[in-house]
mmCIF file of C-alpha atoms and ligand atoms in Angstrom:
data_model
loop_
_atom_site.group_PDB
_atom_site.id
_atom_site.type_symbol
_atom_site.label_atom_id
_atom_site.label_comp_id
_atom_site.label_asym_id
_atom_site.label_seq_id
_atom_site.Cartn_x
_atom_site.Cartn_y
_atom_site.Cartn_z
ATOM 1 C CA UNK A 23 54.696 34.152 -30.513
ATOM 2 C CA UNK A 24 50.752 35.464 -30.159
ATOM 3 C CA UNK A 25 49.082 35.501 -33.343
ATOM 4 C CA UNK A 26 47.191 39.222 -33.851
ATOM 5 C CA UNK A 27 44.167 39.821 -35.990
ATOM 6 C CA UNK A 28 43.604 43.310 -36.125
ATOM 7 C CA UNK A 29 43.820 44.245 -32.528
ATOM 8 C CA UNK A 30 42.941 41.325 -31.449
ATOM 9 C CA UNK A 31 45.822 39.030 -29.608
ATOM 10 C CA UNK A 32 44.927 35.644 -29.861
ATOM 11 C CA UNK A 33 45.392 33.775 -26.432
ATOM 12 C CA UNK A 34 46.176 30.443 -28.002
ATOM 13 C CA UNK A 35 47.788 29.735 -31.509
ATOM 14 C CA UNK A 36 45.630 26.781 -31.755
ATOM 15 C CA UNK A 37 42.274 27.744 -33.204
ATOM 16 C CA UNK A 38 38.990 25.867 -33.903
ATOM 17 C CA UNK A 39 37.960 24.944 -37.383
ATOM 18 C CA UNK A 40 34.841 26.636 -38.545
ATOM 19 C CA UNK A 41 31.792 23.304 -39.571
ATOM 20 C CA UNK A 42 28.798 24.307 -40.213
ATOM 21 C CA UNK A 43 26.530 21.821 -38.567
ATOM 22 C CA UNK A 44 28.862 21.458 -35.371
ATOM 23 C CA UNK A 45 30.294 24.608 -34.534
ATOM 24 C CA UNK A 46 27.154 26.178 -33.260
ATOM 25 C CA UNK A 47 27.077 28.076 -30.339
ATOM 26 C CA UNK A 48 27.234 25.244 -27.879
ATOM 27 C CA UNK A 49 30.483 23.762 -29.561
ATOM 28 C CA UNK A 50 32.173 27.154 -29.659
ATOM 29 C CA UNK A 51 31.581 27.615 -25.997
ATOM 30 C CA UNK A 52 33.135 24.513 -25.250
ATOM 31 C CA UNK A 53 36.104 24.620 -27.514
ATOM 32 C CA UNK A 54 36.982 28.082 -25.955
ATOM 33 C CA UNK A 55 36.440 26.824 -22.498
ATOM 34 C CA UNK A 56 39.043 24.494 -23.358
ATOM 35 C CA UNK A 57 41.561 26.853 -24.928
ATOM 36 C CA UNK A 58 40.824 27.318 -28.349
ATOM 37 C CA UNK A 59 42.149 30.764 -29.233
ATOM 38 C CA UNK A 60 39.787 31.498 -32.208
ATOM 39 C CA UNK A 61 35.927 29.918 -32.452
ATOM 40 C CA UNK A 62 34.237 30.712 -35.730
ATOM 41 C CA UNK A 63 30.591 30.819 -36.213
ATOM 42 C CA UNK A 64 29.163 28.301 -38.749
ATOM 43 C CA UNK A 65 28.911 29.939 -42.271
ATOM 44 C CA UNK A 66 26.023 32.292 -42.780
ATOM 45 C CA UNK A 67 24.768 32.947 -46.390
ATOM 46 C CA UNK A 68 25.049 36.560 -47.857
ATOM 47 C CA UNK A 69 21.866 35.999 -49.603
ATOM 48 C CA UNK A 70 19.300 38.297 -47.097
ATOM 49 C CA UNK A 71 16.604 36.482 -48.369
ATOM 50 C CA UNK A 72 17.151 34.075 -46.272
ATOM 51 C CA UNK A 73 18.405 35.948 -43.268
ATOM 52 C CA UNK A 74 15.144 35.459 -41.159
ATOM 53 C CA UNK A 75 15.376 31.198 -42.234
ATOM 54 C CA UNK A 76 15.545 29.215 -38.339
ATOM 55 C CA UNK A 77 18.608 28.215 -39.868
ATOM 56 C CA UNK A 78 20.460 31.601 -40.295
ATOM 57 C CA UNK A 79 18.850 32.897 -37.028
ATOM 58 C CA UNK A 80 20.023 29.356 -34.988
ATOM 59 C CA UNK A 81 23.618 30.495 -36.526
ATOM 60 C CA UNK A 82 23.735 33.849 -35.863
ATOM 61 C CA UNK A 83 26.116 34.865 -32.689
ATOM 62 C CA UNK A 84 25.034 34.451 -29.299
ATOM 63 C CA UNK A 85 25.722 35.736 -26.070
ATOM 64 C CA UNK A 86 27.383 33.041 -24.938
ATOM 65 C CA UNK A 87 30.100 33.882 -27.744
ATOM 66 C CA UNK A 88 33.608 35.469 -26.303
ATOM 67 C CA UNK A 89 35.483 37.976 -28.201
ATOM 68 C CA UNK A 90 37.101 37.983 -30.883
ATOM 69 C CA UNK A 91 33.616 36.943 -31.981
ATOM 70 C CA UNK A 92 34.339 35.662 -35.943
ATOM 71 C CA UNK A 93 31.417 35.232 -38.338
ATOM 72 C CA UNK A 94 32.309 33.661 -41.344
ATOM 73 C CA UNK A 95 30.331 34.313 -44.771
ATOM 74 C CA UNK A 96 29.672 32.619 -47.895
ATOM 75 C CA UNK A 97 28.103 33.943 -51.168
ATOM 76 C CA UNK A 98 29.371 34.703 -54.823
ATOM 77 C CA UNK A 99 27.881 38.311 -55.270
ATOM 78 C CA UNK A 100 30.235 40.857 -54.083
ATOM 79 C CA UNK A 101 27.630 43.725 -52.713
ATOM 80 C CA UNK A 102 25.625 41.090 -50.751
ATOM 81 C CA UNK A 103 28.915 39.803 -48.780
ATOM 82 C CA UNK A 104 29.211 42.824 -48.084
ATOM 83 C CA UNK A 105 26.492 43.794 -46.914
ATOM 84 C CA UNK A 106 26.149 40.062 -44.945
ATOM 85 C CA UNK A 107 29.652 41.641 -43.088
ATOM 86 C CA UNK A 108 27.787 44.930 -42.921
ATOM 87 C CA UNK A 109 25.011 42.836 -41.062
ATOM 88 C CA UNK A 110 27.029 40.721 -38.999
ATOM 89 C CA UNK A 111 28.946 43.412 -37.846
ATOM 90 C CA UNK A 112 26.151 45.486 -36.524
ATOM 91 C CA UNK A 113 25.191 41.834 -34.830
ATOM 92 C CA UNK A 114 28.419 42.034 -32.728
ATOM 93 C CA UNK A 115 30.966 40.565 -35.060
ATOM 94 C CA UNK A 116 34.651 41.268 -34.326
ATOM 95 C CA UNK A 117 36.009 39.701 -37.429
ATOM 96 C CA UNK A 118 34.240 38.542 -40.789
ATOM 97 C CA UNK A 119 35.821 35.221 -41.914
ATOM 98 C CA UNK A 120 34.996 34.630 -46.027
ATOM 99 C CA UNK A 121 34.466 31.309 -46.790
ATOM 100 C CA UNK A 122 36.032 29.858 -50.201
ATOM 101 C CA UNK A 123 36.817 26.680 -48.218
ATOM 102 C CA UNK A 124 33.531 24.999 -48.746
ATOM 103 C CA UNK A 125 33.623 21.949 -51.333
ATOM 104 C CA UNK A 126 29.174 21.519 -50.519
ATOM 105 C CA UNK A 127 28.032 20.886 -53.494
ATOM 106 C CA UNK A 128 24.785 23.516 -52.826
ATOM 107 C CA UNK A 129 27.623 25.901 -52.117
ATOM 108 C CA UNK A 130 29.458 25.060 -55.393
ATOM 109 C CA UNK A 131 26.443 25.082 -57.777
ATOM 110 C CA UNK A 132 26.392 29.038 -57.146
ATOM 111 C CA UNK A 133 30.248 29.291 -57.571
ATOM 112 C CA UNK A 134 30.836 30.256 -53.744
ATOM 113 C CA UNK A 135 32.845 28.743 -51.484
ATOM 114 C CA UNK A 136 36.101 26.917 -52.657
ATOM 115 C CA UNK A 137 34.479 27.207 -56.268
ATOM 116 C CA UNK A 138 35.398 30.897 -56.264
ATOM 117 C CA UNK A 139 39.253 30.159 -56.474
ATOM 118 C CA UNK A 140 37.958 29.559 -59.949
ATOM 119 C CA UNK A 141 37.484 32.766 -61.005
ATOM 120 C CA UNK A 142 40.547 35.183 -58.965
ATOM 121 C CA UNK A 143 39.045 38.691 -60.915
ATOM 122 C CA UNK A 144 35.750 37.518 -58.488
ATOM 123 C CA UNK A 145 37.209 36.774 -55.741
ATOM 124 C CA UNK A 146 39.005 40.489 -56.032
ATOM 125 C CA UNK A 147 36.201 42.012 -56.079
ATOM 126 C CA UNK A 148 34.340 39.603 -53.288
ATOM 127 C CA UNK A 149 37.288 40.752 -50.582
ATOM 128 C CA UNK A 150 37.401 44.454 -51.818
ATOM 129 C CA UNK A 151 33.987 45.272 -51.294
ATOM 130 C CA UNK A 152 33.481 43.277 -47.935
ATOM 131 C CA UNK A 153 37.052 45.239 -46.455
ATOM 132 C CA UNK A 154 35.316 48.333 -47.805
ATOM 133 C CA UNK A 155 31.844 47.883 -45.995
ATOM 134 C CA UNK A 156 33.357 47.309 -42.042
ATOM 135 C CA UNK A 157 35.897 48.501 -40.246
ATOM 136 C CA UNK A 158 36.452 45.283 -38.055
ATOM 137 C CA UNK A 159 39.090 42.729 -39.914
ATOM 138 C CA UNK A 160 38.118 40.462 -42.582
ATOM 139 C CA UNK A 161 40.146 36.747 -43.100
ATOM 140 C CA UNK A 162 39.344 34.211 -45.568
ATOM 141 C CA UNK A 163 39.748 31.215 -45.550
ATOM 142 C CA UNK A 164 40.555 28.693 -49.012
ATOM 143 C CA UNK A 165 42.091 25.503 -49.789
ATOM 144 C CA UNK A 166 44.926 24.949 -52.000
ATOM 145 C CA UNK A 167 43.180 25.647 -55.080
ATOM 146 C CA UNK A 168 40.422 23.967 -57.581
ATOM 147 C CA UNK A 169 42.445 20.712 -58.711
ATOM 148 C CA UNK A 170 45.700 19.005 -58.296
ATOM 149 C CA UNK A 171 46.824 20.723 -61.740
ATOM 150 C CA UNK A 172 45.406 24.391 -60.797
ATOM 151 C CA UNK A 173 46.418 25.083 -57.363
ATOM 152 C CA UNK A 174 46.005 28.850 -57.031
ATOM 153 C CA UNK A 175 46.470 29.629 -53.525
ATOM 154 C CA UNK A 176 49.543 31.352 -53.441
ATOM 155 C CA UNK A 177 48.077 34.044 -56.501
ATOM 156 C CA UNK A 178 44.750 34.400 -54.239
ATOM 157 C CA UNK A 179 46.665 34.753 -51.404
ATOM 158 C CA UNK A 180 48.489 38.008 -53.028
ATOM 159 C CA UNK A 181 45.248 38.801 -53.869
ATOM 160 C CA UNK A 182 43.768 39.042 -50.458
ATOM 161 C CA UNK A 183 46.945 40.800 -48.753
ATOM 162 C CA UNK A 184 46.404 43.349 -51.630
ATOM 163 C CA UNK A 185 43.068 43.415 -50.765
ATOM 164 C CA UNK A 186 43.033 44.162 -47.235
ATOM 165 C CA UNK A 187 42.508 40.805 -45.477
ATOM 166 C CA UNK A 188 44.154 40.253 -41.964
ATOM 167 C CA UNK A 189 44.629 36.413 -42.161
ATOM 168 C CA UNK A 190 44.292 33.591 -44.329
ATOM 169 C CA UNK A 191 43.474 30.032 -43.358
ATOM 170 C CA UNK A 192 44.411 27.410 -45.995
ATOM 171 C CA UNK A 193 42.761 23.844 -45.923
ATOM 172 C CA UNK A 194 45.526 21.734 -47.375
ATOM 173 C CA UNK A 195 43.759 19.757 -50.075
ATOM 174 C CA UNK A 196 42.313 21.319 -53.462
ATOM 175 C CA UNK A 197 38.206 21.762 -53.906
ATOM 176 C CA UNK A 198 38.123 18.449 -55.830
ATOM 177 C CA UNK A 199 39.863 16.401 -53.147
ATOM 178 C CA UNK A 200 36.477 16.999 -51.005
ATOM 179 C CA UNK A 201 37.848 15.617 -47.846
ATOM 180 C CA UNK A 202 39.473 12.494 -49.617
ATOM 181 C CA UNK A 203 43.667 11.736 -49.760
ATOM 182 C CA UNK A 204 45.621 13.630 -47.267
ATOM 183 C CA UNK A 205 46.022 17.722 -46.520
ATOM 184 C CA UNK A 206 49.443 18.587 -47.954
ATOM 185 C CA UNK A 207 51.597 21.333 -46.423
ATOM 186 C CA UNK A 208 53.793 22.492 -49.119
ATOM 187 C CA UNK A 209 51.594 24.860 -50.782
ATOM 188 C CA UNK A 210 50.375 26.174 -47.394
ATOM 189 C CA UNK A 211 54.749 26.629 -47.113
ATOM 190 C CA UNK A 212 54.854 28.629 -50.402
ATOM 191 C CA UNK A 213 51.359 30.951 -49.202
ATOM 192 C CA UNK A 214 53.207 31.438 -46.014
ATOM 193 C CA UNK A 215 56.054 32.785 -47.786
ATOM 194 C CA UNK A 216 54.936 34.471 -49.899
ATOM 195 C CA UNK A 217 52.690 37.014 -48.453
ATOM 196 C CA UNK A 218 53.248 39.050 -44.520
ATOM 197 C CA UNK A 219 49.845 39.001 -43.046
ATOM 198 C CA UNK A 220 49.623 35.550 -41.552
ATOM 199 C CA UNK A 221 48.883 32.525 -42.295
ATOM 200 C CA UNK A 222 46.674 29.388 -40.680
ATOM 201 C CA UNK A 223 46.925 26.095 -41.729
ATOM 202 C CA UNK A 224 44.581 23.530 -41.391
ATOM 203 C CA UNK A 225 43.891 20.228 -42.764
ATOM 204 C CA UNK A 226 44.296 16.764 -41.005
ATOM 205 C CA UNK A 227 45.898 17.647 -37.954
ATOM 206 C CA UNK A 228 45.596 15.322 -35.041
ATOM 207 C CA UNK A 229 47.796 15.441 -32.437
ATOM 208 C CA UNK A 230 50.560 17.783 -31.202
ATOM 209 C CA UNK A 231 52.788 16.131 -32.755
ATOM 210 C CA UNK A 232 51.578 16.449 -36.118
ATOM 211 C CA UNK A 233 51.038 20.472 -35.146
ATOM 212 C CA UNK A 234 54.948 20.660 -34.272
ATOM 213 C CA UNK A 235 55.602 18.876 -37.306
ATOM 214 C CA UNK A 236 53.627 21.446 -39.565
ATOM 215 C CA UNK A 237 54.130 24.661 -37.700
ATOM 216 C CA UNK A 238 58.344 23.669 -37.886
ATOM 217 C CA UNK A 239 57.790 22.968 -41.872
ATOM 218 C CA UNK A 240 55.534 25.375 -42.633
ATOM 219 C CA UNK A 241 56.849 28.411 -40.326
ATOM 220 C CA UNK A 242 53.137 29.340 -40.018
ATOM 221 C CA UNK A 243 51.475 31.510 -37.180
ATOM 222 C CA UNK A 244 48.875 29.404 -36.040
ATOM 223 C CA UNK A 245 47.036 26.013 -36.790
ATOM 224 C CA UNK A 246 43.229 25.207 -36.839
ATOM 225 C CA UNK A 247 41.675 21.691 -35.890
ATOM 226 C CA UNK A 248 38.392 20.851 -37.323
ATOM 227 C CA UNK A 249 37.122 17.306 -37.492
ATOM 228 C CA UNK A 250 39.637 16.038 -34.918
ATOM 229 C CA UNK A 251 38.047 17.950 -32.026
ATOM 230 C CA UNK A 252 34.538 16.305 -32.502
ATOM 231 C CA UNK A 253 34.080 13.683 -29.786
ATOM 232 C CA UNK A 254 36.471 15.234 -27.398
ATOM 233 C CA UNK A 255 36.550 19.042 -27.880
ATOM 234 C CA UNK A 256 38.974 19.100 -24.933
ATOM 235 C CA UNK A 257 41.576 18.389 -26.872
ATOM 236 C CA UNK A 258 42.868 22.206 -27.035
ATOM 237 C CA UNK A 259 43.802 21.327 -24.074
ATOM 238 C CA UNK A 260 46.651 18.832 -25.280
ATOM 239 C CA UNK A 261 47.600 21.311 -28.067
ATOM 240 C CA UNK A 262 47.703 24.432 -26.093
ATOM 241 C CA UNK A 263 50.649 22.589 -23.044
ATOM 242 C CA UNK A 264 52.645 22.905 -25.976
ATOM 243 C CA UNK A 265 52.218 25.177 -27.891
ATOM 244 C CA UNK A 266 50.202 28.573 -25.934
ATOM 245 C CA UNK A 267 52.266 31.029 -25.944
ATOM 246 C CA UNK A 268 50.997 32.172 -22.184
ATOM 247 C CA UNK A 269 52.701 30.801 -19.851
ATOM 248 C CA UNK A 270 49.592 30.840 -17.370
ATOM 249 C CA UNK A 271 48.310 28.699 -19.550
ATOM 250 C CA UNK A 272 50.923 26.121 -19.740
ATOM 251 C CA UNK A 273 51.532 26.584 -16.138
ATOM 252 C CA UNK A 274 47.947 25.856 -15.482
ATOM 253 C CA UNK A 275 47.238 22.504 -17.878
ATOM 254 C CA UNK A 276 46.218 19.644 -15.781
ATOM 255 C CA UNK A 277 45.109 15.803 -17.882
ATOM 256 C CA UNK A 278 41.545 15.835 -18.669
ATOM 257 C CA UNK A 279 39.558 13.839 -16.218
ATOM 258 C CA UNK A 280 36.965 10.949 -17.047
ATOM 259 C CA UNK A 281 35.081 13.260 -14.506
ATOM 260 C CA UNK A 282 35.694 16.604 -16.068
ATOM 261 C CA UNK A 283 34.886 15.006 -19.831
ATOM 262 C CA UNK A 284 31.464 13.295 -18.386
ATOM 263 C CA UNK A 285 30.473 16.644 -17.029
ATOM 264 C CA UNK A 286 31.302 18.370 -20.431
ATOM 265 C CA UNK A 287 29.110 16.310 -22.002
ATOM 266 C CA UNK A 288 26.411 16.343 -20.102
ATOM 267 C CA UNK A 289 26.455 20.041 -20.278
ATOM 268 C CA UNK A 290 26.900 20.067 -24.330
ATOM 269 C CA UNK A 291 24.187 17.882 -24.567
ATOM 270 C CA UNK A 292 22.114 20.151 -22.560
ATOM 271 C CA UNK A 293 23.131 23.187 -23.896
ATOM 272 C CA UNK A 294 22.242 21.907 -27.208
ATOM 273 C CA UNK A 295 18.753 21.131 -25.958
ATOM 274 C CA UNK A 296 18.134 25.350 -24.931
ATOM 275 C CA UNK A 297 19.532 26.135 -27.977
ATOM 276 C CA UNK A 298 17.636 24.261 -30.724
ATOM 277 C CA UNK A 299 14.609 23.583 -28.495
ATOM 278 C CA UNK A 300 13.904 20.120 -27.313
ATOM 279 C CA UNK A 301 12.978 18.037 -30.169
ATOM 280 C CA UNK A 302 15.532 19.539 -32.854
ATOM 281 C CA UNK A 303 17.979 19.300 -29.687
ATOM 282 C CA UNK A 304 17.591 15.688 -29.439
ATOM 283 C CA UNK A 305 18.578 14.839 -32.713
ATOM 284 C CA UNK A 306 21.393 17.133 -33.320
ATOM 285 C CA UNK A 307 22.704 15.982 -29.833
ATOM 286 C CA UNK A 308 22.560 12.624 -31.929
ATOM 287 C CA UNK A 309 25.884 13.189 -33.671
ATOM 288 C CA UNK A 310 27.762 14.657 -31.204
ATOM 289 C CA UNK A 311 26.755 11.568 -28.581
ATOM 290 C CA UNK A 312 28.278 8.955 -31.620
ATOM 291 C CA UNK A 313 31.236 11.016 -31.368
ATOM 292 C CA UNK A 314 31.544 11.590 -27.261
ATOM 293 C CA UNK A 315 30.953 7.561 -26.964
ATOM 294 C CA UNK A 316 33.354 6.642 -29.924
ATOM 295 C CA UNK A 317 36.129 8.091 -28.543
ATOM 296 C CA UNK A 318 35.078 6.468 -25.329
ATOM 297 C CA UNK A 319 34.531 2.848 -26.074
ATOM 298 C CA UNK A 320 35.006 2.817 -29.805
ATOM 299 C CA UNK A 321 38.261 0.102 -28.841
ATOM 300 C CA UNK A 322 35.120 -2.171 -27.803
ATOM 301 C CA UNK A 323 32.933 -1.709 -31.265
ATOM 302 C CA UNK A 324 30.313 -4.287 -29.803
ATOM 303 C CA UNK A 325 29.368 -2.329 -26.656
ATOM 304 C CA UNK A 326 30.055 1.162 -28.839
ATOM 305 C CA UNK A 327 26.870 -0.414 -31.552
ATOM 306 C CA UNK A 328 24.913 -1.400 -28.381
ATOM 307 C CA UNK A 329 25.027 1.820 -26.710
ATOM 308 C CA UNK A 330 24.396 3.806 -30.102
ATOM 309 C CA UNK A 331 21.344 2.190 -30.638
ATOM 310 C CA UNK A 332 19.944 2.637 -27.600
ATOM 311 C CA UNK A 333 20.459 5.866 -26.996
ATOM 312 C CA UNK A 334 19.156 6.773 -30.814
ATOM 313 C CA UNK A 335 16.234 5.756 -30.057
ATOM 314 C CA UNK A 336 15.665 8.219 -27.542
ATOM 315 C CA UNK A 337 13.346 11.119 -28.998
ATOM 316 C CA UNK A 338 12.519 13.088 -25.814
ATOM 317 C CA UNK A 339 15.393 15.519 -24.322
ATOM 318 C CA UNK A 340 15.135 15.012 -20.700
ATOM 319 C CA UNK A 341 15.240 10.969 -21.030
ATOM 320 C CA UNK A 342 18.121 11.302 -23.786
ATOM 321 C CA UNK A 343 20.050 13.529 -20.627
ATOM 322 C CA UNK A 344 19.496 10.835 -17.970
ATOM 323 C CA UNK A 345 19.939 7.823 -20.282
ATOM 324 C CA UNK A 346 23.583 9.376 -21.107
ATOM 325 C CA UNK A 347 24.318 10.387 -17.803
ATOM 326 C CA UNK A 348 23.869 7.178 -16.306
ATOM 327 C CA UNK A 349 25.191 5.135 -19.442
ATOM 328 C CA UNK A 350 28.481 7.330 -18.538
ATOM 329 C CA UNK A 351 28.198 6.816 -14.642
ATOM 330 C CA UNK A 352 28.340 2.854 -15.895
ATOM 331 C CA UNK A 353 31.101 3.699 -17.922
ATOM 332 C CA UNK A 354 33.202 5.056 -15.819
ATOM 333 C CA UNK A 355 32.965 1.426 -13.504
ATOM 334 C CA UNK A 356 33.524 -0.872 -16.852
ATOM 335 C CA UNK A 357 36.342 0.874 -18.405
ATOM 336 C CA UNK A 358 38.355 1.241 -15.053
ATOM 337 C CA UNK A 359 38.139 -2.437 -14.599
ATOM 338 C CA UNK A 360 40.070 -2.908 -17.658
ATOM 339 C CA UNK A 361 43.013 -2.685 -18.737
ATOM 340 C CA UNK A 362 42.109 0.242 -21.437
ATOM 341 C CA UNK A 363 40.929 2.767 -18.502
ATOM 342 C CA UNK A 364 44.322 4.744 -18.165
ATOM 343 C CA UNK A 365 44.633 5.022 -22.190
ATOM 344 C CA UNK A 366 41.258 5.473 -22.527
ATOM 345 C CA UNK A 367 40.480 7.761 -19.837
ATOM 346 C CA UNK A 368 43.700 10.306 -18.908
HETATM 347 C C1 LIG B 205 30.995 18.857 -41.331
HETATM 348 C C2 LIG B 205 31.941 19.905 -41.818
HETATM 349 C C3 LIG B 205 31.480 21.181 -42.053
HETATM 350 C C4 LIG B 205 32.347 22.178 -42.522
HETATM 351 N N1 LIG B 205 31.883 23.439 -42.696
HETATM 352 C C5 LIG B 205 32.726 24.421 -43.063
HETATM 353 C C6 LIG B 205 32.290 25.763 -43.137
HETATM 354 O O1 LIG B 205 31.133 26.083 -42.875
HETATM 355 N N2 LIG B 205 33.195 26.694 -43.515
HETATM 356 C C7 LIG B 205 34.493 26.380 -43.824
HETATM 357 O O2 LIG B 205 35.269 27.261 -44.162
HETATM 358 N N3 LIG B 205 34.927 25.120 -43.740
HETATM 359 C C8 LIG B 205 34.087 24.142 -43.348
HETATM 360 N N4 LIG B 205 34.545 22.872 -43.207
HETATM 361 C C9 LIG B 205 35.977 22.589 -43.445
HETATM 362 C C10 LIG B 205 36.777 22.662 -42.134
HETATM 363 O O3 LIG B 205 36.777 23.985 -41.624
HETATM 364 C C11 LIG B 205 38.228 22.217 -42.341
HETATM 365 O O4 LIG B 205 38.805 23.052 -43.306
HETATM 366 C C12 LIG B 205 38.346 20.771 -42.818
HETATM 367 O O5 LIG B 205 37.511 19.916 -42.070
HETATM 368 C C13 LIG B 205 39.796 20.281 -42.731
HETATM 369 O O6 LIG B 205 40.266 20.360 -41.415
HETATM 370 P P1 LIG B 205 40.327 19.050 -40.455
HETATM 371 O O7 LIG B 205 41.107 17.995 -41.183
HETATM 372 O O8 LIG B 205 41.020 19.531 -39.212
HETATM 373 O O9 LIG B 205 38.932 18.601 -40.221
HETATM 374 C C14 LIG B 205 33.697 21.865 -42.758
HETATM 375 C C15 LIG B 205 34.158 20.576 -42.521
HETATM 376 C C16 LIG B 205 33.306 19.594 -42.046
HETATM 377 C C17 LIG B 205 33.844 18.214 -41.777
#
């Protein structure tokens, strides 16, 4: 079954996870290079004051971006989302995701994100204006609800499909979980049936097995994978053998190579590098180098520490590149020696 968003077919039901701070515009690239069917943008504030901030502009789309090309936006005032989605539309956006996902505290202090669910007369008029002011679909995406005792998600849900919104991603955990306990997939059930536009779930899915397991229970039309995909953003791949619904694509899946996952990294890293410039580069490439090498050699925490703090202390871009390039060339000799390469590695 292909999951539609307007008139837009999605190639793969498994989508990425929007994170602001990770999925910039190097991330997305990968993650759709490896299958993911949807890649949104980080979350852009509605506020225009601060719509010429390095931050906003480092966020906005790129041309590297393949359509659909989804922008999601977070504020609390309903005529600056819409004109944010006015804004981002005229940028290139295909589809304006709304954020009331978002536990961030600086988010929450202004009632936005997954604070909204709060306040359901809001968020009304937050989705009504923003459908009004574009003509390309607009999703949002929530959580459960506020707390374990108000959990709201199926009366914003109505909401939205009232409102005009095309899809609706649901986080499985309420705003005060904050990423603590476990997603839980019966109240993403009840959303699911009980509106017709679909439904996404998300929350704490990490393996394909976990995605049969929720799509079966859940009966929803597509899943998104956020935190699992850092480290190894090839992981679509995995999802996608069984669960695209194009058969080229399943036809087409071949394992991941140590080879084809040293070469993605080494062009993440330096595609991060162009994008924030050299010396912001280098330190965002930080993170995503803890991740690449944990899921590497974090079985072997010793050498995993050693390499981590060597590779830190790297501050210039070019010497960060080689040191991780040859740091993985070594790699690839120690962990096929051992008995971890095939589990490690395939
Ligand atoms: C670092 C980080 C940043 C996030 N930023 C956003 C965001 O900008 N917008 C949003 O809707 N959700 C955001 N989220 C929530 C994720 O989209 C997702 O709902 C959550 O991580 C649960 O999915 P997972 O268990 O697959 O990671 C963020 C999560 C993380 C870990």
């Amino acid at each position: 079954m292909c999951l539609k968003i307007g008139p837009y077919s999605l190639s793969s039901r498994i989508l990425l996870a929007p994170m602001a701070g990770i999925t910039d515009a190097p991330y997305r690239q990968l993650c759709h290079q490896f299958g993911a069917g949807l890649t949104p943008a980080e979350m852009i504030t509605s506020d225009p004051s601060l719509r010429n901030s390095k931050k906003t502009q480092q966020r906005l789309l790129q041309n590297t971006d393949q359509s659909p090309r989804c922008v999601q936006i977070v504020g609390t005032e309903p005529d600056k989302m819409a004109q944010a989605a006015e804004f981002n539309a005229k940028l290139g956006a295909d589809i304006i995701d709304i954020n009331m996902g978002c536990p961030a505290k600086k988010v929450c202090n202004k009632l936005a994100g997954s604070a909204l669910m709060q306040d359901p007369s809001l968020v009304k008029k937050i989705l009504t204006e923003v459908v009004k002011a574009v003509d390309i679909p607009v999703t949002l995406k929530m959580r459960t609800g506020w707390a374990s005792n108000k959990k709201n998600a199926k009366q914003i849900a109505k909401i939205a499909e009232d409102a005009g919104i095309t899809s609706i991603a649901i986080h499985g955990r309420t705003r005060n979980q904050a990423y603590t306990g476990y997603a839980e997939y019966e109240t993403v059930r009840q959303v699911k049936q009980s509106v017709a536009i679909p439904v996404i779930a998300n929350g704490d899915i990490s393996s394909p097995e976990d995605a049969q397991f929720i799509l079966n229970y859940t009966q929803v039309d597509a899943l998104m994978l956020g935190r699992i995909t850092q480290g190894q953003p090839w992981i679509f791949q995995a999802f996608n053998q069984q669960y695209s619904t194009s058969t080229k694509v399943k036809n087409h899946v071949k394992p991941i190579t140590y080879k084809t996952k040293k070469n993605t990294i080494l062009t993440h890293i330096s595609a991060i590098h162009r994008h924030y410039g050299t010396d912001q580069g280098v330190r965002i490439a930080r993170k995503h180098i803890g991740w690449y090498l944990f899921k590497l050699v974090g079985h072997k925490p010793n050498l995993l520490k050693r390499l981590k703090q060597e590779i830190f202390k790297i501050s210039d871009a070019d010497l960060q590149h080689h040191y991780l390039k040859n740091c993985l060339h070594n790699l690839e000799y120690t962990l096929s020696d051992s008995k971890d390469y095939y589990s490690s590695y395939e």
